[in-house]
mmCIF file of C-alpha atoms in Angstrom:
data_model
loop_
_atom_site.group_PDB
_atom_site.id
_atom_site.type_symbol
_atom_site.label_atom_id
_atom_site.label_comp_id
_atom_site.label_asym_id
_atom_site.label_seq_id
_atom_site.Cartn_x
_atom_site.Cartn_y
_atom_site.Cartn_z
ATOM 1 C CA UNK A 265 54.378 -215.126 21.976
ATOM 2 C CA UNK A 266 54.954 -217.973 19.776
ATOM 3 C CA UNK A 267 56.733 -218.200 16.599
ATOM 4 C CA UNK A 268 54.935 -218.177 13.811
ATOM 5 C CA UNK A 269 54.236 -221.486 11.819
ATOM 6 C CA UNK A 270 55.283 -220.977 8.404
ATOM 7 C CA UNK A 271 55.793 -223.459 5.431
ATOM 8 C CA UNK A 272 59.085 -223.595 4.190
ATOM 9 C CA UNK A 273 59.684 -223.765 0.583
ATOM 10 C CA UNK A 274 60.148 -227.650 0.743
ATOM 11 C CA UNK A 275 57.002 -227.968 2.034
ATOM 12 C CA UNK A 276 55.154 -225.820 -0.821
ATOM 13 C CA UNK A 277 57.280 -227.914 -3.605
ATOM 14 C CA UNK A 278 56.459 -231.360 -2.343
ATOM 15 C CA UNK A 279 52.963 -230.109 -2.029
ATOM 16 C CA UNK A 280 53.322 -229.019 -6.159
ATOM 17 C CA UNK A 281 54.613 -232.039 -6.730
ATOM 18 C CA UNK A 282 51.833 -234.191 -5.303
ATOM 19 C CA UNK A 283 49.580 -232.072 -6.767
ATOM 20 C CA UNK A 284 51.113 -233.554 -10.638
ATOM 21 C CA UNK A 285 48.810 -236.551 -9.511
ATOM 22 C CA UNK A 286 45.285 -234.326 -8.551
ATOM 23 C CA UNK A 287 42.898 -236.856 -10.767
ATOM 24 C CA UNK A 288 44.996 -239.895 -9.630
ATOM 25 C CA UNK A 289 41.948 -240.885 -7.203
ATOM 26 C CA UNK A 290 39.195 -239.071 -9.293
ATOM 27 C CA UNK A 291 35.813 -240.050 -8.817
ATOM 28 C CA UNK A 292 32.289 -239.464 -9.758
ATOM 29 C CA UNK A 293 30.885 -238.158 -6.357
ATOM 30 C CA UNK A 294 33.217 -235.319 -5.277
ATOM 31 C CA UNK A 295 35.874 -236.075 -8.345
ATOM 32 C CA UNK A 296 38.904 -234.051 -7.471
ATOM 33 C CA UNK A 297 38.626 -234.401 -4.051
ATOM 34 C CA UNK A 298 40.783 -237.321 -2.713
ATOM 35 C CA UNK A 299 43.735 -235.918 -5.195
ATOM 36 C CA UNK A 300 43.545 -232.350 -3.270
ATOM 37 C CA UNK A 301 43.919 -233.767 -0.371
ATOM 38 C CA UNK A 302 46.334 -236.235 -0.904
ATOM 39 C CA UNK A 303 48.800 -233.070 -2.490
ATOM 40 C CA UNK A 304 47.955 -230.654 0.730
ATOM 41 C CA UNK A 305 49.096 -233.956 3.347
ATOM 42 C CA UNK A 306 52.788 -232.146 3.299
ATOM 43 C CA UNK A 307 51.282 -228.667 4.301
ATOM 44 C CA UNK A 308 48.998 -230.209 6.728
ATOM 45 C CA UNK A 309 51.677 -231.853 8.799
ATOM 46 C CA UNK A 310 53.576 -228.810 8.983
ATOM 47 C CA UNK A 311 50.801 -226.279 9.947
ATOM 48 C CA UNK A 312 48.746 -228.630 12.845
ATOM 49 C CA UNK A 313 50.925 -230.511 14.770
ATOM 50 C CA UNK A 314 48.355 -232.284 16.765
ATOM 51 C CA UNK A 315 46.751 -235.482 14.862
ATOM 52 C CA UNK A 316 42.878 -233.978 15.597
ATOM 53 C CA UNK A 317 44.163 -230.933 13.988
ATOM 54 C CA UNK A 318 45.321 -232.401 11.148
ATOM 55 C CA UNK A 319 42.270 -234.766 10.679
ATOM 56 C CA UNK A 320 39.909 -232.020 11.020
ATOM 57 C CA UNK A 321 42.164 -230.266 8.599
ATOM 58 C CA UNK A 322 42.390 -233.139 5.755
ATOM 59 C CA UNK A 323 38.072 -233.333 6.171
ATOM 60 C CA UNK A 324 37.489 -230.276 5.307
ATOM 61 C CA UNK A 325 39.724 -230.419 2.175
ATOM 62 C CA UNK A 326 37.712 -233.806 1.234
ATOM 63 C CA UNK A 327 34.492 -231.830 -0.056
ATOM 64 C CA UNK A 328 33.432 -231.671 -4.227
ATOM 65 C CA UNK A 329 36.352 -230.088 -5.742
ATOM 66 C CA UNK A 330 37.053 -230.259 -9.462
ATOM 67 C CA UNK A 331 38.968 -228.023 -12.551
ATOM 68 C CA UNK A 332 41.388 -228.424 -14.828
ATOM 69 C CA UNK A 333 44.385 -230.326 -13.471
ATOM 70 C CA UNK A 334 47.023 -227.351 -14.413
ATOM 71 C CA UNK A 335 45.203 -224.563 -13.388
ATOM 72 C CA UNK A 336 44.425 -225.626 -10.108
ATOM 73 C CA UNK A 337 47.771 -224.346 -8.655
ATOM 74 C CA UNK A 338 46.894 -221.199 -8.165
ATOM 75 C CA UNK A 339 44.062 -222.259 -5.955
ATOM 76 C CA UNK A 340 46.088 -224.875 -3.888
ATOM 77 C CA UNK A 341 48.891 -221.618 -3.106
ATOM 78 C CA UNK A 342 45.411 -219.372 -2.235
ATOM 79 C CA UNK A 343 44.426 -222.319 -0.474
ATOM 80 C CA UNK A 344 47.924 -222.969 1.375
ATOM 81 C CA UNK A 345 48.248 -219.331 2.378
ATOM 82 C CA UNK A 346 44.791 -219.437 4.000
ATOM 83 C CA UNK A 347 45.915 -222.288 6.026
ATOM 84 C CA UNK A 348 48.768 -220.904 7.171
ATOM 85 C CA UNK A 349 47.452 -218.064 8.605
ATOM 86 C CA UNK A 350 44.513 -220.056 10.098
ATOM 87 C CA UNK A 351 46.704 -222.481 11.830
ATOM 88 C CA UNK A 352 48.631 -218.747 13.236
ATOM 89 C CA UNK A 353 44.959 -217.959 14.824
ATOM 90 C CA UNK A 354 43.925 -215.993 12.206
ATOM 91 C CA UNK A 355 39.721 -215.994 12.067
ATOM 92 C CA UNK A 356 39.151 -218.086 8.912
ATOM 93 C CA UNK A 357 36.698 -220.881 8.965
ATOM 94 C CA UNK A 358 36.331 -223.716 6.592
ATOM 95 C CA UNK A 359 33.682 -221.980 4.598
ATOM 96 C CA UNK A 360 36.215 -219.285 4.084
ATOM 97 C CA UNK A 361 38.334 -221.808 2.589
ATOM 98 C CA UNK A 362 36.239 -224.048 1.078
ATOM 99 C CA UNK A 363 34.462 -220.434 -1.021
ATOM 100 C CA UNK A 364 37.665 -219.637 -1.842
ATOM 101 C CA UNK A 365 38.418 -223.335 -4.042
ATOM 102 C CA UNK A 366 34.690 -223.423 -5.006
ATOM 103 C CA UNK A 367 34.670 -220.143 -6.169
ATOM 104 C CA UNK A 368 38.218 -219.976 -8.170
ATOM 105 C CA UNK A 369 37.898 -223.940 -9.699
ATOM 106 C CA UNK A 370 35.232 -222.849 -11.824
ATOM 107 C CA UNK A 371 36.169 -219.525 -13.902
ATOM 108 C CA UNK A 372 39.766 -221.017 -13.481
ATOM 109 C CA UNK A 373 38.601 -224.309 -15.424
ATOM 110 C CA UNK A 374 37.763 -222.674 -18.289
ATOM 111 C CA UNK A 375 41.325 -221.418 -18.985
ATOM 112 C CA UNK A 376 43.247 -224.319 -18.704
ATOM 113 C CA UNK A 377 41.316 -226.529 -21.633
ATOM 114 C CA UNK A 378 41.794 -223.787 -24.730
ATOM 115 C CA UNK A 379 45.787 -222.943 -22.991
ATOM 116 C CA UNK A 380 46.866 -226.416 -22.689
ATOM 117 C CA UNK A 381 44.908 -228.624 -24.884
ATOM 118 C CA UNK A 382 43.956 -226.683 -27.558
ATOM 119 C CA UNK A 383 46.985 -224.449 -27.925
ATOM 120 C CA UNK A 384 50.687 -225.484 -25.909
ATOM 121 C CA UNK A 385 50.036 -229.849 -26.323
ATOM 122 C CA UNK A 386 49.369 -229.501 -29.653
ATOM 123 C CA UNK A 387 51.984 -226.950 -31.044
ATOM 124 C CA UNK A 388 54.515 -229.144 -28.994
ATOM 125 C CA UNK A 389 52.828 -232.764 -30.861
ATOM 126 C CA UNK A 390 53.213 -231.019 -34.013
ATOM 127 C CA UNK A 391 56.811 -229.724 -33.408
ATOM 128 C CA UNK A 392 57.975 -233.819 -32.409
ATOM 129 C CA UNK A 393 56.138 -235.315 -35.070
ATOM 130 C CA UNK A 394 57.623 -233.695 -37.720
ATOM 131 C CA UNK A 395 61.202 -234.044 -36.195
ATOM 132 C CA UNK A 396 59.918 -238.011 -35.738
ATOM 133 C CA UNK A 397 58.359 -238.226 -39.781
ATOM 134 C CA UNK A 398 62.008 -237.301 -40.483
ATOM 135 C CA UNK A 399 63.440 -240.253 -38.835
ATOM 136 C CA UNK A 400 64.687 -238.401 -35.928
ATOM 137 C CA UNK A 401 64.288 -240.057 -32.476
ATOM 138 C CA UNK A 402 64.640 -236.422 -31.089
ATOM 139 C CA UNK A 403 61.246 -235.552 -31.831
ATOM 140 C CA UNK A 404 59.203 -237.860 -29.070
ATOM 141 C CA UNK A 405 61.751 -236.887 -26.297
ATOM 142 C CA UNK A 406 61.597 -233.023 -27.355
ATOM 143 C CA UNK A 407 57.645 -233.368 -27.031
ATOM 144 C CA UNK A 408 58.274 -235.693 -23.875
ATOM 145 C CA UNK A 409 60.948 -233.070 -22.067
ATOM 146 C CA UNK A 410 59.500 -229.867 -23.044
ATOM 147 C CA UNK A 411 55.833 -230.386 -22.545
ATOM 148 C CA UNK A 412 56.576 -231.913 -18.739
ATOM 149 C CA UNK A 413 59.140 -228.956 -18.348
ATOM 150 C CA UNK A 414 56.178 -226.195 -19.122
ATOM 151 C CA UNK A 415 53.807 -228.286 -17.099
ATOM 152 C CA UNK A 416 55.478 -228.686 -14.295
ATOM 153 C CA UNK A 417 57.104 -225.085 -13.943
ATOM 154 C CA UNK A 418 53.782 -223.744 -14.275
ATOM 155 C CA UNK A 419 52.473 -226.046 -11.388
ATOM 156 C CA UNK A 420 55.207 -224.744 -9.406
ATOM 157 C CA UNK A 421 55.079 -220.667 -10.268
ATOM 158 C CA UNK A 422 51.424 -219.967 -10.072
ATOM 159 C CA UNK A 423 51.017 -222.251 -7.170
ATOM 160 C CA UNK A 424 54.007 -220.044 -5.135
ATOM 161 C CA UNK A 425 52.055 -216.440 -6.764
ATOM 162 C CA UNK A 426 49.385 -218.176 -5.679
ATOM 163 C CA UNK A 427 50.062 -218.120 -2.253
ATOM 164 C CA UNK A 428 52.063 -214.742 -2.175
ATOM 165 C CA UNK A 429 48.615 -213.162 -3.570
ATOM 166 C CA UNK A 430 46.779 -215.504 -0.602
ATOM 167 C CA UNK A 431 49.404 -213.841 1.801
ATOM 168 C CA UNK A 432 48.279 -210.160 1.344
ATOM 169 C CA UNK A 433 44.647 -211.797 1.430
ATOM 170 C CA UNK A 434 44.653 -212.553 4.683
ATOM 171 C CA UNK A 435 46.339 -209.080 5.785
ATOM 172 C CA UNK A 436 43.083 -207.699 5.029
ATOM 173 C CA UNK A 437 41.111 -209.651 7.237
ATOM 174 C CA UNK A 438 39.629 -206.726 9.141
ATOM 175 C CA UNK A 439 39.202 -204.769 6.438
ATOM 176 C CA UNK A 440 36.719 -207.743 4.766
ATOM 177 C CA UNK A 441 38.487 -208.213 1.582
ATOM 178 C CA UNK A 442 38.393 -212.034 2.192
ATOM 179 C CA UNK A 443 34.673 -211.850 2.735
ATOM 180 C CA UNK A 444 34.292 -209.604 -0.764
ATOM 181 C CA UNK A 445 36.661 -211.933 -2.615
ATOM 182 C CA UNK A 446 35.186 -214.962 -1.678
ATOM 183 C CA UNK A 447 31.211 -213.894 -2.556
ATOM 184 C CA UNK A 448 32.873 -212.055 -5.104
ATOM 185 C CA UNK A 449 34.454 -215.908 -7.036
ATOM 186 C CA UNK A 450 31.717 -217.819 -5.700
ATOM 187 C CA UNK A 451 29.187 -215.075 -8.021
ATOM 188 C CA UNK A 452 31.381 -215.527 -10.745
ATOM 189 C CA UNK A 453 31.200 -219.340 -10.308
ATOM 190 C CA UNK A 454 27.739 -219.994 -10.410
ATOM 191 C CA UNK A 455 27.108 -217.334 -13.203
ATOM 192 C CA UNK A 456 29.895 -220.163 -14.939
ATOM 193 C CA UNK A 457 27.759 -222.945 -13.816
ATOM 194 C CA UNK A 458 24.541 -221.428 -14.780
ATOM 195 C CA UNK A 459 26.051 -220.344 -18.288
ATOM 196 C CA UNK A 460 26.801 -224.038 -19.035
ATOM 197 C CA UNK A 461 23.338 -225.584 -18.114
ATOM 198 C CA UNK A 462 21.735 -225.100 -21.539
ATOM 199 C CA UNK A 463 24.710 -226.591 -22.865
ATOM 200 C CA UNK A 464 25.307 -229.961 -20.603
ATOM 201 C CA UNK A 465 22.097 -230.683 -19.635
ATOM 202 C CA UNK A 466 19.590 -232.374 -21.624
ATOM 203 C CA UNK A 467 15.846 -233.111 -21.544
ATOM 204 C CA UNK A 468 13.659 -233.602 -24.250
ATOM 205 C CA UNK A 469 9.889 -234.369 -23.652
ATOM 206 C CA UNK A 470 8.076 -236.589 -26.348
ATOM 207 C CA UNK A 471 4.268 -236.426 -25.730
ATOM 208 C CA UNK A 472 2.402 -234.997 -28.873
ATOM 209 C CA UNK A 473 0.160 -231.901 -27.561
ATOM 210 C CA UNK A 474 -1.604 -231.993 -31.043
ATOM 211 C CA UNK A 475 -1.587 -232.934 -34.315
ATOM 212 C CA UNK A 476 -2.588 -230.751 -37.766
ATOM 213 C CA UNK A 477 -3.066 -230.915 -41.297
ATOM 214 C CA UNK A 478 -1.200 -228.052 -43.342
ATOM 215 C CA UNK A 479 -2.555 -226.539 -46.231
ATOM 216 C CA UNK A 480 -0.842 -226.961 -49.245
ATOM 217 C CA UNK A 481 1.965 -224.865 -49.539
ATOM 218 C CA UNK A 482 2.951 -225.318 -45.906
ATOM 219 C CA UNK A 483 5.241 -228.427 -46.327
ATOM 220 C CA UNK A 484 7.049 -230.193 -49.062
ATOM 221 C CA UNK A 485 5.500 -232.435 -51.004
ATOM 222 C CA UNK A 486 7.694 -235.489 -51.779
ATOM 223 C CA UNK A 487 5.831 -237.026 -54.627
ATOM 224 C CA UNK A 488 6.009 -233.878 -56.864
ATOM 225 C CA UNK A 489 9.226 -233.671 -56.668
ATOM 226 C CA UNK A 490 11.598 -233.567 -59.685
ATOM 227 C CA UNK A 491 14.038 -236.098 -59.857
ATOM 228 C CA UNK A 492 17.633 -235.953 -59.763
ATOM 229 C CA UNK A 493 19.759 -233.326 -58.322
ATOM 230 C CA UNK A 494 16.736 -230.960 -59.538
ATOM 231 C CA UNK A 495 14.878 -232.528 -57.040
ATOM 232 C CA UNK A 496 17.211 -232.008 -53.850
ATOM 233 C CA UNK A 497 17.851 -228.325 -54.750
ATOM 234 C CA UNK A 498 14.168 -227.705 -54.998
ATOM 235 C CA UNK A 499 13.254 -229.887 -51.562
ATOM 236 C CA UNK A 500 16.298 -227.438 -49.843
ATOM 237 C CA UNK A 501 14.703 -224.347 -51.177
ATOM 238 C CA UNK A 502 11.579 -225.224 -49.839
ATOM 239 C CA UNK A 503 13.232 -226.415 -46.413
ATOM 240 C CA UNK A 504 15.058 -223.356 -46.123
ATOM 241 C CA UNK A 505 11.574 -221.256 -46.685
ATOM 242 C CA UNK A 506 9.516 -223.420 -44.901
ATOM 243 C CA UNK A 507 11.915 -224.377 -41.726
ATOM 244 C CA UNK A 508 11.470 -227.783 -39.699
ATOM 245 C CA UNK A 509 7.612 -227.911 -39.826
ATOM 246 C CA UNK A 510 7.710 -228.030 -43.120
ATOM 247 C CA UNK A 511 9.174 -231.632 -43.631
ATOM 248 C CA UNK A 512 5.494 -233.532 -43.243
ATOM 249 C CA UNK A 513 2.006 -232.773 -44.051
ATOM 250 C CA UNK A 514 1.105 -233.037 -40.413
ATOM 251 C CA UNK A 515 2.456 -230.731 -38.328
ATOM 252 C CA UNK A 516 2.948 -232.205 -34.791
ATOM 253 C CA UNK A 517 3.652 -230.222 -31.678
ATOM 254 C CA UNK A 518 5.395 -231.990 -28.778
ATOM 255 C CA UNK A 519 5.395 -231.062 -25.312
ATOM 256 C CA UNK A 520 8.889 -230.173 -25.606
ATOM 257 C CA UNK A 521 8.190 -227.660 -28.438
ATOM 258 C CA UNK A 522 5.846 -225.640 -26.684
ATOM 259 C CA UNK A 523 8.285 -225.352 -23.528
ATOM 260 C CA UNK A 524 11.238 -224.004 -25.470
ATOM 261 C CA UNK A 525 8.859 -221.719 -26.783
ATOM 262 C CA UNK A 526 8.252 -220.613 -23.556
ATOM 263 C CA UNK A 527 11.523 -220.341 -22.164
ATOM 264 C CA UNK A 528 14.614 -222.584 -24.488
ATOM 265 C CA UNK A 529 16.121 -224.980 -21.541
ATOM 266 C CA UNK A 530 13.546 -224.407 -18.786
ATOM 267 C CA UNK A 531 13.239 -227.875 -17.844
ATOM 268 C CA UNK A 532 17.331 -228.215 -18.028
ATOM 269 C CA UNK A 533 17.422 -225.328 -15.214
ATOM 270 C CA UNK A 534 14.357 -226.699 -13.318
ATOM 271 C CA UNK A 535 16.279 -230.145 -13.215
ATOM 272 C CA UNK A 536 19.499 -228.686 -12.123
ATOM 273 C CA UNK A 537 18.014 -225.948 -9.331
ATOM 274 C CA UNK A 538 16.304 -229.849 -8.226
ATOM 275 C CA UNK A 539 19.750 -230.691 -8.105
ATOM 276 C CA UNK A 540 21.304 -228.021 -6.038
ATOM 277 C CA UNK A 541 18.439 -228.211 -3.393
ATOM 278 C CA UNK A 542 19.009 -231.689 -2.706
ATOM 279 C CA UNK A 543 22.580 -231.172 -2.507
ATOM 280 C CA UNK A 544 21.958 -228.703 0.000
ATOM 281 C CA UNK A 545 19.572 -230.833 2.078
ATOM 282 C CA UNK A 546 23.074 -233.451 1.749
ATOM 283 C CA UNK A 547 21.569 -235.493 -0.360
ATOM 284 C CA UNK A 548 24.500 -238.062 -1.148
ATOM 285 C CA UNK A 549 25.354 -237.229 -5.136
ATOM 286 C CA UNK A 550 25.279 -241.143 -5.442
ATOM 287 C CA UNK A 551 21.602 -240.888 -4.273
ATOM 288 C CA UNK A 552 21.110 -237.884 -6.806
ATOM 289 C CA UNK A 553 22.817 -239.699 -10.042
ATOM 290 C CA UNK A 554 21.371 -243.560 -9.829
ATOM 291 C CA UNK A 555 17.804 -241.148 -9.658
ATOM 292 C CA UNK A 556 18.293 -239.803 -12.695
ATOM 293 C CA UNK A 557 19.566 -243.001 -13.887
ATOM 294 C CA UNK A 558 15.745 -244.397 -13.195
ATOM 295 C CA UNK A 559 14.191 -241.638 -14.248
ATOM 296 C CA UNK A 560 16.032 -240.955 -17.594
ATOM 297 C CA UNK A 561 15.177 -244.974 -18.149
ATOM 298 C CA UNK A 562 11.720 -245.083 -16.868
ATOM 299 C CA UNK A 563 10.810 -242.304 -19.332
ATOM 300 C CA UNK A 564 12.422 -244.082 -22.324
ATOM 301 C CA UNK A 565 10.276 -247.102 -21.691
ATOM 302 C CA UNK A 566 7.217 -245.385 -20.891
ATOM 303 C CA UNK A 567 7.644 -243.340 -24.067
ATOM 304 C CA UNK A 568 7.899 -239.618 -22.241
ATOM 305 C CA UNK A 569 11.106 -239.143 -22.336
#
């Protein structure tokens, strides 16, 4: 029997070192992509020794990946641990692998923003700006050394616990606990995905549906008005009473209205299941993006949009 093929511990940190540079080659089609697989080239080498191997290999690491830069460690050790065992003979296709990033980028993505960028960058800033207000050149370097140090270590650590949790993974095999984990993060990642439509996506439709008079009462009415500050607190307590409709005398009702009073966002999810579907019947993104380019513009211009 062969000896196993294992990575060695130089091979893991050259890999977390490459991966410092994951958005170096970011792009709008697959975004991440080309950074992954420029950090997993060391790991690839090792594991597939023939060049068909290793291109087959780098392919299927070329597909729509994208999270926050930091947290994606974890993921690449999950990730190398998966190869490892694959290139061993273990059973583990690429949509094995490829569940595995999709389904841990995107609950993972959502940690890194409020940890790093919101929290550790700017307690550090704050630290080296007062030391630099005082005159002291320490401050910049402190923010400089430190905030690399943290970054980096944490690169390294939950990359290796990473792939000492992808490890016992693949033990399991038989048992299906890659199979359960996999549907398991790729649930969780569309529920993520799905969460964030109403919040990314926007549509707004501007044909009028109809057009009616209030009664008096119904709206504000400018011209009686007091003046003065008199009159803005009274035109606020009628605002407040009255809500939105109650700015003009003619009450118009837009296309867009009436669907969020169906369902708020329907035509944001419609758009975005549109989306998926294509991308499932490999629509190129490219394709997908310059088309709602001309039909975001179109609209303008037409006036339905």
């Amino acid at each position: 029997m062969a000896d196993k093929i294992q990575l060695t511990k130089h091979d893991r940190f050259s890999v977390a070192w490459r991966h410092q540079f994951l958005q170096g080659s970011w792009n709008y089609e697959r975004m991440q992509n080309g950074g992954w697989c420029y950090s997993i080239i060391p790991a690839i080498k090792r594991l597939y020794p023939k060049k068909e191997d290793q291109v087959a290999a780098l392919k299927r690491h070329l597909e729509f990946y994208n999270t926050h830069p930091y947290v994606s460690a974890p993921v690449m050790g999950v990730t190398l641990a998966l190869e490892e065992e694959r290139a061993n003979g273990a059973p583990i296709d690429d949509t094995a692998i490829n569940g595995v990033k999709v389904g841990m980028m995107g609950p993972l993505a959502g940690v890194g923003d409020p940890v790093f960028w919101f929290t550790a960058r700017p307690i550090l800033g704050a630290l080296g700006a007062s030391m630099a207000l005082s005159g002291s050149i320490v401050g910049p370097i402190l923010f400089f050394v430190l905030w690399n140090v943290i970054r980096f270590a944490f690169l390294w650590y939950t990359q290796e616990f990473g792939y000492k949790v992808g490890t016992e993974i693949t033990k399991d095999l038989s048992g299906g606990l890659l199979g359960k984990i996999t549907s398991g993060a790729s649930i969780l990642g569309m529920f993520i995905i799905g969460a964030l439509v109403q919040r990314w996506v926007s549509i707004s439709f501007t044909p009028v549906v109809s057009k009616v008079t209030q009664q008096a009462g119904a709206y504000i009415d400018w011209a009686k008005l007091p003046s003065g500050s008199a009159g803005i607190k009274e035109a606020l307590t009628q605002y407040a009473k009255l809500g939105a409709t109650g700015l003009d005398k003619v009450k118009v009702t837009t296309l867009q209205g009436n669907l969020d009073q169906l369902i708020p966002g329907l035509a944001a999810l419609l758009l975005t299941l549109l989306c998926c579907k294509l991308l499932k019947k490999k629509v190129s993104p490219i394709v997908i993006i310059l088309a709602l380019f001309a039909v975001g513009i179109i609209g303008r211009v037409l006036g339905f949009m």
